[in-house]
Amino acid sequence: MSGQLGFYFDASACNGCKACLVMCKDKYDNPIGVNFRKVIHYSGGYWEAHPTQKGIMVPHVYAYSISVSCNHCAEPACLDACPTGAIAKKANGLVVIDKEICVGCRLCESCPYDAPQFNEELGVMTMCDGCEDEIARGGRQACVAACPQRAIQFGDLAGFREQYGTVAGIEPLPDPAITAPSLVVTPHRNSPLSGQGTGEVKYER
Amino acid sequence: MSDTFIIVGGGHAGVRAIDCLRRADFDGRIELVSADPHLPDHRPPLCKKFLRGQTPLERMYLRHEPHFARHNAVLRLGTQVEAIDPEARAVQLAGGENLSYDKLLLCLGARARRLDVPGSGLQGVHYLRSYDDAAAIQAGFTAGRRLVVVGAGYIGLELAATACELGLSVTVLELAERALARVVAPVVSAFFARRHAQAGVELVCNARVREFRGAARVRSVVTADGREFPAELVVVGVGNQPETALAQAAGLACENGILVDAHCRTSDPDIYAAGDCTRHPSVHFGGKVRLESVDNALEQARVAAANMCGQPLRHAHVPWFWSDQYDIKLQIAGLSGGHDQLVVRGDPAGSGFSVWYLRRAEVLSVEAVNRPADFMQGGKWIAERRRVDPARLGDPGVALAAV
């Protein structure tokens, strides 16, 4: 595949179970606190006029979960921040870290998605590599395979955009204009776009 | 009641300290006071990618807003600290408000050294330290313009490389007899001089700037030997001076930087300092040093945060530095002072090589040009005080691991 690879995430289907996170963590044998993928619960709402009863205000509420990892951005902030050249963007668009030349300075933690994760034991940064082993053998990514709701897909970004549209940020994800993530999101019903939220993060791990 | 820690300064050190304090399970109040009106940003891209016009400020934030909220850190941006009262353990903000602290961390940074010659106040004469400085330079960065850079140090040369790539006509004036004279070996200076010459940059060494000429705007730069270099834009990069005024006024010991010990503690037991503003004992190399680098800011912040939380930690780390110019990455580990031998590995006329500084065969420092593996290996050897066989080290036929 020569085009940009990326994730599709269906926020309308995710139930926040964290199977994706657990499967990923298990596959990469990551220590406590190191998560290539995280699940965020977000909820909020506002008051609005009742559709038929004049003078009555009713709550418009939303509560949903988001599963997010490295989005292998077109403009990766981590790559810009890296002083050693350890972060590179490959021909298939994946953003990868060369552990051999990473000095563990953690400057790439300026990623607004919090994707690069410092592995204390190894002294280097680590993050989602798109399950390169599975790409090579045509298999499915750990998070994709684990999801009981079929809410995560990984593959050709252009195809996802064609099929699902171009929304790449709903709250509380950052504004996609910052790093141009290789991500397509189907919003949960009523979920506000990035930057337009009135809700709060309830749980993030 | 839980403690309040105040951090003054919104650079790498200040932001890293927040992370480290929380990782050390500090659960008290953290306030970071920064004179910059925006979120703390990465400075290294300011003379490179930012000038190419591809990087809005929000792409350069060290941390985005939610990070500070998650770490329960209060940011007071655009806020100047007027004074520190160590007796009362309080800082006074511009506007009169006082903040009490249990521990204070000063991450005041450095300021660009001013060139005090006639005409230095002319329009078009710039210094580069902050985002605002870079934005002002960028406004004049158009192809075909004549740029004179004063100083062939890291900032000057990185800026020259960027300008040259953007089609400006660039002259670099350097006081010393070679570029990067303060920080690298002559063979590395020569390598960079060649690369800049290839790109079309005019590098003039042994050139002391005597005057900037122009009516309201700068038109030329005149050197002591009377040569005149036309300029529509000038950027001066002649080193930094540590920000010590606040510390000095508070009675803290300062001497070319705020003096701190290996625990990053100043002469006041409740006040710590980290980054460019400090002068500290070098645990590994001996003596006192003042290091202007991102790495030192990050590492001192980590050390200061641990000690502020009562966890004794010494700043014993091997310092490292880097510079990106054109397609070249220069990486330096260690400090070269006191070396008695210099070994070159690889061909300096090629695209990558490294220079090793030894003292009685112990590796003190390595300068790696497009050789990240040499840099990584060098850093480890320096830390473990490894002695090497200079002949084998200099033989590119011998793998580094086998030296």
XYZ file of N, CA and C in Angstrom, chain A residues 38 75-77 80-85 99-112 114 120 175 177-179 204, chain B residues 12 16 19 23 42 45 49 54-56 58-59 61-64 66-67 70 294 298 320 322 324 329 331 372-373 375-376 380:
186
model
N -5.754 4.834 24.286
C -6.500 5.150 25.515
C -7.969 5.341 25.183
N 1.011 15.985 9.714
C 1.939 17.006 10.235
C 2.268 16.663 11.683
N 3.014 15.609 11.899
C 3.206 15.146 13.279
C 4.005 16.123 14.144
N 3.384 16.549 15.238
C 4.057 17.466 16.157
C 5.233 16.767 16.842
N 8.350 16.950 14.647
C 8.972 18.279 14.698
C 9.754 18.481 15.987
N 9.234 17.907 17.067
C 9.844 18.158 18.376
C 11.087 17.313 18.609
N 11.218 16.205 17.885
C 12.294 15.254 18.154
C 13.661 15.822 17.761
N 14.581 15.929 18.721
C 15.882 16.514 18.403
C 16.865 15.534 17.767
N 16.573 14.239 17.796
C 17.584 13.271 17.366
C 17.286 12.655 16.006
N 16.127 12.940 15.453
C 15.763 12.302 14.190
C 15.246 10.893 14.395
N 14.019 3.286 18.221
C 14.451 3.210 19.629
C 15.966 3.257 19.769
N 16.664 2.909 18.704
C 18.134 2.885 18.763
C 18.729 4.286 18.904
N 18.037 5.283 18.379
C 18.613 6.631 18.450
C 17.755 7.602 19.260
N 16.732 7.068 19.931
C 15.924 7.903 20.834
C 16.706 8.095 22.131
N 16.770 9.357 22.606
C 17.508 9.613 23.842
C 16.567 9.705 25.047
N 15.290 9.538 24.814
C 14.343 9.556 25.932
C 14.133 10.930 26.537
N 14.273 11.981 25.741
C 14.132 13.341 26.279
C 12.678 13.741 26.485
N 11.774 12.985 25.890
C 10.333 13.161 26.062
C 9.788 14.440 25.433
N 10.561 15.103 24.566
C 10.044 16.326 23.945
C 8.843 16.031 23.051
N 8.790 14.801 22.516
C 7.682 14.448 21.625
C 6.364 14.323 22.376
N 6.420 14.387 23.705
C 5.179 14.351 24.475
C 4.317 15.578 24.222
N 4.815 16.514 23.417
C 3.970 17.657 23.092
C 2.860 17.284 22.108
N 2.830 16.061 21.657
C 1.714 15.550 20.837
C 0.380 15.845 21.515
N -0.539 16.509 20.823
C -1.810 16.834 21.480
C -2.675 15.601 21.760
N -1.285 12.878 22.986
C -0.600 12.175 24.062
C -0.181 10.770 23.595
N 9.899 3.791 30.897
C 10.922 4.061 31.911
C 12.026 2.992 31.879
N -8.196 19.910 18.109
C -8.548 20.428 16.796
C -7.665 19.739 15.752
N -6.825 20.573 12.972
C -5.976 21.506 12.212
C -4.552 21.537 12.775
N -4.377 21.131 14.022
C -3.045 21.232 14.628
C -2.059 20.265 13.967
N -2.462 19.011 13.789
C -1.493 18.027 13.282
C -1.986 17.235 12.077
N -10.133 8.895 31.834
C -9.221 8.802 30.705
C -8.129 7.825 31.076
N 11.296 25.370 28.606
C 11.358 23.912 28.742
C 11.431 23.476 30.204
N 8.618 21.179 32.125
C 9.052 19.838 32.515
C 8.916 19.647 34.029
N 5.482 18.378 35.039
C 5.329 16.933 34.799
C 6.021 16.135 35.898
N 4.617 13.553 38.668
C 5.065 12.147 38.634
C 5.655 11.733 39.978
N 7.993 25.333 21.937
C 9.307 24.826 21.528
C 10.072 25.990 20.902
N 12.494 25.277 16.826
C 11.998 25.472 15.453
C 11.952 26.936 15.025
N 11.984 25.610 11.036
C 10.703 25.352 10.378
C 9.732 26.531 10.473
N 5.617 27.304 7.888
C 4.791 26.100 7.877
C 4.260 25.756 9.258
N 4.595 26.555 10.240
C 4.304 26.122 11.596
C 3.601 27.187 12.412
N 2.287 27.080 12.546
C 1.608 28.027 13.425
C 2.023 27.785 14.878
N 0.477 27.202 17.550
C -0.121 26.103 18.320
C 0.478 24.738 17.977
N 1.190 24.656 16.861
C 1.903 23.408 16.572
C 3.223 23.325 17.352
N 3.509 24.300 20.661
C 3.326 24.267 22.118
C 4.066 23.080 22.721
N 4.723 23.329 23.834
C 5.378 22.224 24.540
C 4.327 21.251 25.041
N 3.234 21.801 25.516
C 2.110 21.021 26.000
C 0.851 21.787 25.668
N -0.201 21.066 25.351
C -1.455 21.740 25.048
C -2.252 21.953 26.336
N -5.096 21.050 27.694
C -5.641 19.990 28.559
C -4.568 19.320 29.420
N -3.338 19.319 28.940
C -2.269 18.706 29.710
C -2.092 19.424 31.056
N -4.996 18.578 33.278
C -4.854 17.217 33.828
C -3.830 17.184 34.957
N 18.515 22.781 25.667
C 17.215 22.198 26.009
C 17.431 21.043 26.984
N 15.751 20.502 30.719
C 14.895 19.361 31.056
C 15.461 18.593 32.249
N 23.910 16.904 26.520
C 23.965 16.754 25.055
C 23.332 17.958 24.385
N 22.319 19.690 20.189
C 22.163 19.355 18.779
C 21.952 20.610 17.948
N 20.463 21.535 13.784
C 20.019 21.090 12.456
C 20.256 22.205 11.454
N 22.569 16.869 10.621
C 22.274 16.868 12.053
C 23.578 16.729 12.822
N 25.155 16.340 16.475
C 24.804 15.956 17.838
C 26.081 15.893 18.665
N 24.073 9.429 14.106
C 23.348 9.267 15.377
C 23.843 8.085 16.205
N 24.294 7.017 15.535
C 24.747 5.853 16.297
C 26.030 6.180 17.080
N 26.821 9.116 18.192
C 26.368 9.972 19.297
C 25.814 9.117 20.442
N 24.988 8.146 20.106
C 24.375 7.302 21.145
C 25.449 6.514 21.897
N 26.903 6.883 26.014
C 27.002 5.773 26.986
C 28.435 5.642 27.502
